[in-house]
CSV table of C-alpha atoms in Angstrom, one decimal:
chain,number,residue,atom,x,y,z
D,552,MET,CA,30.7,-2.6,12.5
D,553,LEU,CA,31.7,-4.2,15.9
D,554,LEU,CA,34.0,-7.2,15.9
D,555,ALA,CA,32.7,-10.5,17.2
D,556,GLY,CA,33.9,-12.9,19.9
D,557,ARG,CA,37.5,-12.8,21.0
D,558,ASP,CA,38.5,-10.4,18.3
D,559,GLN,CA,36.7,-7.6,20.2
D,560,PRO,CA,38.9,-5.3,22.2
D,561,PRO,CA,38.8,-5.7,26.0
D,562,SER,CA,37.1,-2.3,26.3
D,563,LEU,CA,34.1,-3.7,24.4
D,564,ARG,CA,34.1,-7.2,26.0
D,565,ARG,CA,33.9,-5.9,29.6
D,566,PRO,CA,30.6,-4.1,29.3
D,567,LYS,CA,29.0,-7.1,27.8
D,568,ARG,CA,30.2,-9.3,30.6
D,569,ILE,CA,28.9,-6.9,33.1
D,570,ALA,CA,25.5,-6.8,31.3
D,571,LEU,CA,25.4,-10.6,31.4
D,572,VAL,CA,26.2,-10.8,35.1
D,573,LEU,CA,23.5,-8.2,35.8
D,574,ALA,CA,21.0,-10.1,33.7
D,575,LEU,CA,21.7,-13.3,35.6
D,576,VAL,CA,21.4,-11.5,38.9
D,577,LEU,CA,18.0,-10.2,37.9
D,578,LEU,CA,16.6,-13.3,36.2
D,579,LEU,CA,17.9,-16.2,38.3
D,580,PRO,CA,16.1,-15.5,41.5
D,581,PRO,CA,12.7,-15.2,39.9
D,582,LEU,CA,13.4,-18.3,37.8
D,583,ALA,CA,14.5,-20.2,40.9
D,584,ALA,CA,11.4,-19.0,42.8
D,585,GLY,CA,9.1,-20.1,39.9
D,586,VAL,CA,10.7,-23.5,39.8
D,587,ALA,CA,10.3,-23.9,43.6
D,588,LEU,CA,6.6,-22.9,43.4
D,589,ARG,CA,5.9,-25.3,40.6
D,590,VAL,CA,7.6,-28.1,42.6
D,591,ASN,CA,5.5,-27.1,45.6
D,592,TYR,CA,2.4,-27.6,43.6
D,593,ALA,CA,3.3,-31.2,42.7
D,594,GLY,CA,2.0,-34.3,44.4
D,595,ASP,CA,-1.3,-35.3,45.9
D,596,PRO,CA,-3.0,-33.9,49.0
D,597,ALA,CA,-3.3,-36.3,51.9
D,598,ALA,CA,-6.7,-38.0,52.6
D,599,GLY,CA,-8.8,-36.1,55.0
D,600,THR,CA,-7.4,-32.7,54.2
D,601,GLN,CA,-10.8,-31.2,53.5
D,602,THR,CA,-13.3,-29.0,55.4
D,603,ARG,CA,-13.3,-29.0,59.2
D,604,ASN,CA,-16.6,-27.1,59.1
D,605,ARG,CA,-14.8,-23.9,60.1
D,606,ASP,CA,-14.9,-22.0,56.8
D,607,ALA,CA,-16.0,-18.4,56.3
D,608,LEU,CA,-17.5,-16.2,53.6
D,609,TRP,CA,-17.1,-12.4,53.2
D,610,LEU,CA,-20.4,-10.7,52.4
D,611,GLY,CA,-20.9,-7.2,50.9
D,612,HIS,CA,-22.6,-4.2,52.5
D,613,ALA,CA,-25.9,-4.8,50.7
D,614,TRP,CA,-26.8,-7.3,53.5
D,615,VAL,CA,-27.1,-4.6,56.2
D,616,ASP,CA,-28.0,-1.4,54.3
D,617,GLY,CA,-31.5,-2.4,53.2
D,618,ARG,CA,-30.9,-3.8,49.7
D,619,LYS,CA,-31.4,-7.5,50.8
D,620,ARG,CA,-34.7,-9.2,51.9
D,621,ASP,CA,-35.8,-12.5,53.4
D,622,ALA,CA,-35.8,-14.1,50.0
D,623,ASP,CA,-32.1,-13.3,49.6
D,624,VAL,CA,-31.3,-14.9,52.9
D,625,GLU,CA,-33.2,-18.0,51.9
D,626,VAL,CA,-31.2,-18.3,48.6
D,627,LEU,CA,-28.0,-17.8,50.6
D,628,ALA,CA,-29.0,-20.5,53.1
D,629,ARG,CA,-29.7,-23.0,50.3
D,630,ARG,CA,-26.2,-22.2,48.9
D,631,LEU,CA,-24.5,-22.6,52.3
D,632,ARG,CA,-26.2,-25.7,53.6
D,633,ALA,CA,-24.1,-28.8,53.4
D,634,THR,CA,-20.9,-26.8,53.1
D,635,GLY,CA,-18.3,-26.1,55.7
D,636,ILE,CA,-19.1,-22.4,56.3
D,637,ARG,CA,-19.5,-21.5,59.9
D,638,ASP,CA,-18.8,-17.7,59.8
D,639,LEU,CA,-20.1,-14.8,57.7
D,640,TYR,CA,-18.1,-11.7,57.7
D,641,VAL,CA,-20.6,-9.0,56.8
D,642,HIS,CA,-19.3,-5.6,55.8
D,643,ALA,CA,-20.8,-3.2,58.4
D,644,GLY,CA,-18.3,-0.3,58.1
D,645,PRO,CA,-16.1,1.2,57.0
D,646,LEU,CA,-14.8,2.8,60.2
D,647,GLU,CA,-14.2,6.5,60.1
D,648,HIS,CA,-10.5,7.5,60.1
D,649,ASP,CA,-10.9,8.5,63.8
D,650,GLY,CA,-12.1,5.0,64.6
D,651,THR,CA,-15.8,5.8,65.1
D,652,LEU,CA,-18.6,3.9,63.4
D,653,PRO,CA,-21.9,5.6,62.6
D,654,GLU,CA,-24.9,3.4,63.4
D,655,SER,CA,-26.4,4.5,60.1
D,656,ALA,CA,-23.9,2.2,58.4
D,657,TYR,CA,-25.7,-1.0,59.3
D,658,PRO,CA,-29.5,-0.2,59.7
D,659,ARG,CA,-30.6,-3.8,58.9
D,660,ALA,CA,-28.0,-5.6,60.9
D,661,ARG,CA,-30.5,-7.0,63.5
D,662,TRP,CA,-32.8,-8.3,60.7
D,663,LEU,CA,-29.9,-10.1,59.0
D,664,ILE,CA,-28.6,-11.6,62.2
D,665,GLU,CA,-32.0,-13.0,63.2
D,666,ALA,CA,-32.7,-14.2,59.7
D,667,VAL,CA,-29.3,-16.1,59.4
D,668,HIS,CA,-29.8,-17.6,62.9
D,669,ARG,CA,-33.2,-18.8,61.8
D,670,GLU,CA,-32.2,-20.2,58.4
D,671,LEU,CA,-28.7,-21.4,59.3
D,672,PRO,CA,-28.5,-22.4,63.0
D,673,GLY,CA,-24.9,-22.4,64.2
D,674,VAL,CA,-23.6,-20.0,61.6
D,675,ARG,CA,-22.1,-16.8,63.2
D,676,VAL,CA,-22.6,-13.4,61.7
D,677,GLN,CA,-19.5,-11.3,62.4
D,678,ALA,CA,-19.2,-7.6,61.6
D,679,TRP,CA,-16.6,-6.9,59.0
D,680,LEU,CA,-14.9,-3.6,59.9
D,681,GLY,CA,-12.0,-2.0,58.1
D,682,ASP,CA,-10.4,1.2,56.9
D,683,ALA,CA,-7.4,2.4,54.9
D,684,LEU,CA,-4.4,3.1,57.1
D,685,ALA,CA,-2.2,6.2,56.8
D,686,SER,CA,0.8,4.0,56.6
D,687,GLU,CA,1.9,5.0,53.1
D,688,GLY,CA,0.4,8.5,52.7
D,689,PRO,CA,-1.2,11.4,54.5
D,690,HIS,CA,-4.8,10.1,54.5
D,691,GLY,CA,-6.3,7.3,56.5
D,692,MET,CA,-6.6,5.9,60.0
D,693,ARG,CA,-3.6,6.5,62.3
D,694,LEU,CA,-3.1,3.6,64.7
D,695,GLU,CA,-0.3,5.4,66.5
D,696,ARG,CA,-2.9,7.7,68.1
D,697,ALA,CA,-4.2,6.2,71.3
D,698,ALA,CA,-7.5,8.1,70.9
D,699,THR,CA,-8.1,6.4,67.5
D,700,ARG,CA,-7.5,3.0,69.0
D,701,ASP,CA,-9.8,3.7,71.9
D,702,ALA,CA,-12.5,4.7,69.4
D,703,VAL,CA,-12.1,1.5,67.5
D,704,VAL,CA,-12.6,-0.4,70.8
D,705,ARG,CA,-15.8,1.6,71.5
D,706,SER,CA,-17.0,0.9,67.9
D,707,THR,CA,-16.5,-2.8,68.6
D,708,ARG,CA,-18.6,-2.7,71.7
D,709,GLN,CA,-21.2,-0.8,69.7
D,710,ILE,CA,-21.5,-3.5,67.0
D,711,LEU,CA,-21.5,-6.3,69.5
D,712,THR,CA,-24.4,-4.6,71.4
D,713,ALA,CA,-26.2,-4.4,68.0
D,714,GLY,CA,-26.2,-8.3,68.1
D,715,PHE,CA,-23.2,-9.3,65.9
D,716,ASP,CA,-21.6,-12.7,66.8
D,717,GLY,CA,-18.1,-11.4,66.5
D,718,ALA,CA,-15.8,-8.7,65.1
D,719,HIS,CA,-13.7,-9.2,61.9
D,720,PHE,CA,-11.1,-6.5,61.1
D,721,ASP,CA,-9.4,-5.7,57.8
D,722,LEU,CA,-7.0,-2.7,58.1
D,723,GLU,CA,-4.7,-2.1,55.1
D,724,PRO,CA,-2.0,-1.5,54.2
D,725,LEU,CA,-0.6,-2.8,57.5
D,726,HIS,CA,3.1,-3.0,57.7
D,727,SER,CA,4.9,-5.9,59.4
D,728,GLY,CA,6.0,-5.2,62.9
D,729,ASP,CA,3.3,-2.5,63.7
D,730,ARG,CA,3.3,-2.4,67.5
D,731,ASN,CA,0.3,-0.1,67.6
D,732,TYR,CA,-1.8,-2.8,65.7
D,733,LEU,CA,-0.7,-5.4,68.3
D,734,ALA,CA,-1.7,-3.1,71.1
D,735,LEU,CA,-5.1,-2.6,69.4
D,736,LEU,CA,-5.7,-6.3,69.1
D,737,ASP,CA,-4.9,-6.8,72.8
D,738,ASP,CA,-7.5,-4.2,73.7
D,739,LEU,CA,-10.1,-5.6,71.3
D,740,HIS,CA,-9.6,-9.2,72.5
D,741,ARG,CA,-10.4,-8.1,76.1
D,742,VAL,CA,-13.7,-6.8,74.8
D,743,THR,CA,-14.6,-9.8,72.6
D,744,ARG,CA,-13.5,-12.3,75.3
D,745,ALA,CA,-15.7,-10.7,77.9
D,746,ARG,CA,-18.7,-10.9,75.4
D,747,GLY,CA,-17.9,-14.6,74.6
D,748,VAL,CA,-17.5,-13.9,70.9
D,749,PRO,CA,-14.6,-14.3,68.5
D,750,LEU,CA,-12.1,-11.6,67.4
D,751,SER,CA,-11.1,-12.2,63.8
D,752,VAL,CA,-8.7,-10.5,61.4
D,753,ALA,CA,-7.8,-10.6,57.7
D,754,ALA,CA,-4.0,-11.0,57.4
D,755,HIS,CA,-1.4,-10.0,54.9
D,756,GLN,CA,0.6,-12.8,53.3
D,757,ILE,CA,3.9,-14.0,54.8
D,758,ASP,CA,7.2,-13.0,53.4
D,759,PRO,CA,8.1,-15.9,51.0
D,760,LEU,CA,11.8,-15.2,50.8
D,761,PRO,CA,14.3,-13.7,53.2
D,762,ALA,CA,14.4,-9.9,52.8
D,763,ALA,CA,11.8,-9.9,50.0
D,764,ASN,CA,9.5,-7.6,51.9
D,765,SER,CA,12.3,-5.1,52.7
D,766,VAL,CA,13.5,-5.1,49.1
D,767,ARG,CA,10.0,-4.6,47.7
D,768,GLY,CA,9.3,-1.8,50.3
D,769,THR,CA,12.5,0.0,49.3
D,770,LEU,CA,11.8,-0.3,45.6
D,771,THR,CA,8.0,0.5,45.6
D,772,GLY,CA,7.2,2.2,48.9
D,773,HIS,CA,4.6,-0.5,49.5
D,774,PRO,CA,5.8,-3.5,51.6
D,775,LYS,CA,3.5,-6.4,50.7
D,776,TRP,CA,4.2,-9.1,53.2
D,777,TRP,CA,4.4,-9.7,57.0
D,778,SER,CA,7.3,-11.5,58.5
D,779,GLN,CA,6.5,-15.0,59.7
D,780,ALA,CA,7.3,-13.9,63.3
D,781,PHE,CA,4.8,-10.9,63.1
D,782,PHE,CA,2.1,-13.1,61.6
D,783,GLY,CA,2.6,-15.4,64.7
D,784,GLN,CA,2.3,-12.4,67.0
D,785,VAL,CA,-1.0,-11.4,65.4
D,786,ALA,CA,-2.3,-15.0,65.4
D,787,ARG,CA,-1.7,-15.4,69.1
D,788,ARG,CA,-3.8,-12.3,69.9
D,789,VAL,CA,-7.0,-13.4,68.0
D,790,ASP,CA,-9.4,-16.2,67.8
D,791,GLN,CA,-9.4,-16.4,64.0
D,792,ILE,CA,-7.0,-15.3,61.3
D,793,ALA,CA,-7.8,-15.3,57.6
D,794,VAL,CA,-4.9,-15.0,55.1
D,795,MET,CA,-5.6,-12.9,52.0
D,796,THR,CA,-3.7,-15.3,49.7
D,797,TYR,CA,-4.8,-13.6,46.4
D,798,ASP,CA,-3.5,-10.6,44.4
D,799,THR,CA,-0.2,-12.3,43.9
D,800,ALA,CA,0.5,-11.1,40.3
D,801,LEU,CA,1.5,-14.7,39.5
D,802,PRO,CA,0.7,-15.6,35.9
D,803,LEU,CA,0.1,-19.3,36.1
D,804,GLU,CA,-2.3,-21.6,38.1
D,805,SER,CA,0.6,-23.9,39.0
D,806,LEU,CA,2.7,-21.0,40.4
D,807,PHE,CA,-0.3,-19.6,42.3
D,808,GLY,CA,-1.2,-23.0,43.7
D,809,GLY,CA,2.4,-23.6,44.8
D,810,TYR,CA,2.5,-20.2,46.4
D,811,VAL,CA,-0.7,-20.9,48.4
D,812,ALA,CA,0.8,-24.2,49.5
D,813,GLN,CA,3.8,-22.3,50.8
D,814,GLN,CA,1.7,-19.7,52.5
D,815,THR,CA,-0.4,-22.4,54.2
D,816,SER,CA,2.7,-24.1,55.5
D,817,LEU,CA,4.3,-20.8,56.7
D,818,ALA,CA,1.1,-19.8,58.5
D,819,LEU,CA,0.6,-23.2,60.1
D,820,GLU,CA,4.1,-23.1,61.6
D,821,VAL,CA,3.3,-20.1,63.7
D,822,THR,CA,-0.4,-20.1,64.3
D,823,PRO,CA,-1.3,-21.6,67.8
D,824,GLU,CA,-3.6,-24.5,68.0
D,825,SER,CA,-6.1,-22.3,69.9
D,826,THR,CA,-6.6,-20.0,66.8
D,827,ASP,CA,-8.6,-20.8,63.7
D,828,LEU,CA,-6.4,-20.4,60.6
D,829,LEU,CA,-8.3,-19.8,57.3
D,830,MET,CA,-6.7,-19.6,53.9
D,831,GLY,CA,-8.4,-17.1,51.5
D,832,LEU,CA,-10.0,-18.3,48.2
D,833,PRO,CA,-10.4,-15.8,45.3
D,834,PHE,CA,-14.2,-15.7,44.6
D,835,PHE,CA,-13.7,-12.7,42.3
D,836,HIS,CA,-12.7,-12.1,38.8
D,837,GLU,CA,-10.4,-9.3,37.7
D,838,ASP,CA,-7.4,-8.9,35.4
D,839,ASP,CA,-4.9,-6.3,36.4
D,840,MET,CA,-1.2,-6.1,37.5
D,841,SER,CA,-1.9,-7.8,40.8
D,842,HIS,CA,-4.5,-10.4,39.9
D,843,HIS,CA,-4.9,-12.7,36.9
D,844,GLU,CA,-8.2,-14.6,37.1
D,845,ASN,CA,-7.0,-17.4,34.9
D,846,ALA,CA,-4.1,-18.1,37.3
D,847,GLU,CA,-5.7,-17.2,40.7
D,848,THR,CA,-8.5,-19.8,40.6
D,849,VAL,CA,-10.4,-21.4,43.4
D,850,ALA,CA,-9.3,-24.8,42.2
D,851,ALA,CA,-5.7,-23.9,42.4
D,852,ALA,CA,-6.1,-22.2,45.8
D,853,VAL,CA,-7.9,-25.3,47.2
D,854,ARG,CA,-5.3,-27.7,45.9
D,855,GLY,CA,-2.5,-25.5,47.3
D,856,THR,CA,-4.2,-25.2,50.7
D,857,ARG,CA,-4.6,-29.0,50.9
D,858,LEU,CA,-1.0,-29.6,49.9
D,859,GLY,CA,0.3,-27.2,52.5
D,860,LEU,CA,-1.9,-28.7,55.1
D,861,SER,CA,-0.9,-32.2,54.1
D,862,ARG,CA,2.8,-31.4,54.5
D,863,THR,CA,2.7,-29.4,57.7
D,864,ASP,CA,-0.1,-30.3,60.0
D,865,ARG,CA,-2.5,-32.8,58.3
D,866,THR,CA,-4.7,-33.4,61.3
D,867,ARG,CA,-5.1,-29.8,62.5
D,868,ALA,CA,-8.7,-29.3,63.6
D,869,ARG,CA,-8.9,-25.5,63.7
D,870,PHE,CA,-8.4,-24.8,60.1
D,871,GLY,CA,-10.5,-23.8,57.1
D,872,VAL,CA,-10.8,-21.6,54.0
D,873,ALA,CA,-12.4,-18.1,53.6
D,874,LEU,CA,-14.3,-17.2,50.4
D,875,TYR,CA,-13.8,-13.6,49.1
D,876,VAL,CA,-16.4,-12.3,48.2
D,877,ASP,CA,-20.1,-13.2,47.7
D,878,PHE,CA,-21.2,-10.5,45.2
D,879,ALA,CA,-18.4,-11.3,42.7
D,880,ALA,CA,-18.6,-15.1,42.9
D,881,ARG,CA,-19.5,-17.2,39.9
D,882,GLU,CA,-21.1,-20.7,39.9
D,883,GLU,CA,-17.7,-22.2,38.9
D,884,ASP,CA,-16.2,-20.8,42.1
D,885,TRP,CA,-18.8,-22.5,44.3
D,886,THR,CA,-18.4,-25.7,42.3
D,887,ALA,CA,-14.6,-25.7,42.8
D,888,TYR,CA,-15.0,-25.1,46.5
D,889,ARG,CA,-17.6,-27.8,47.0
D,890,GLU,CA,-15.8,-30.4,44.9
D,891,GLY,CA,-12.2,-29.6,46.0
D,892,TRP,CA,-12.7,-28.7,49.7
D,893,VAL,CA,-16.1,-29.8,50.9
D,894,GLY,CA,-15.9,-33.2,49.1
């Protein structure tokens, strides 16, 4: 039997002290971060921090592949009237790994665009294009290849010729500092600007702590966040940037809401006034390691968004929320959006 307290020999006390120090080193940063997020969720949003009528909704592929009909558009229109939704990101891809886009991927695009314009005047139908990047494995799109980037540009011209009101890109996993991505955005923006339509992107979250991204990348091989500086570089190259603020792995609503408030402030600090900044709302329901539906709620995301806006740039005009995604949404999600954000 081991001796207790000071009666233990030094050779036994030393490992225990080392273990205690290691436990404190591992536990204190998460505890401190949790307390900070909970404090960040406290208080009341400022008056007027609600929709600026620049919100967006991601729509699934069924809207352009033939599964939807006029009656579906009418139901959607009734849902969206009297909300702040201005843009629909309609999944029209995915892009092939070489950057090309088969026209067979969106056979009913023209019908949808005309139906939305008829039922919802002023709402823009943007083509949502994406692909998996080969940034963490052998398979996927390789942005370092100039031929691939050129093909993405040609695919963008192609979908704009098909009648879409803009192009929205979601390329993942996209590591912070990717110069090839910035070069692609420069090329894409020249195309969309010439057509008079917006270039929009879905963005990774911003590194919440110094060096957090590099530590995670070293430990897991999957860096999660962008640096705030890189986020600003992306935001300056587009007309609209939507932050994917979900899949945080946080277990409590208060922590998730505080995290969204922090992300809102970080994004506002580096997004130019000329760019629409949208914060993502989780209109989907899953329970896994990265997403807990009881914590990542629309109500918490809306409150966090309003708190971050209140503290950082309360009167900013080019700001909104983006709802992900139509086919997974429940009535409670729409109610939380209307009551918390639309008002």
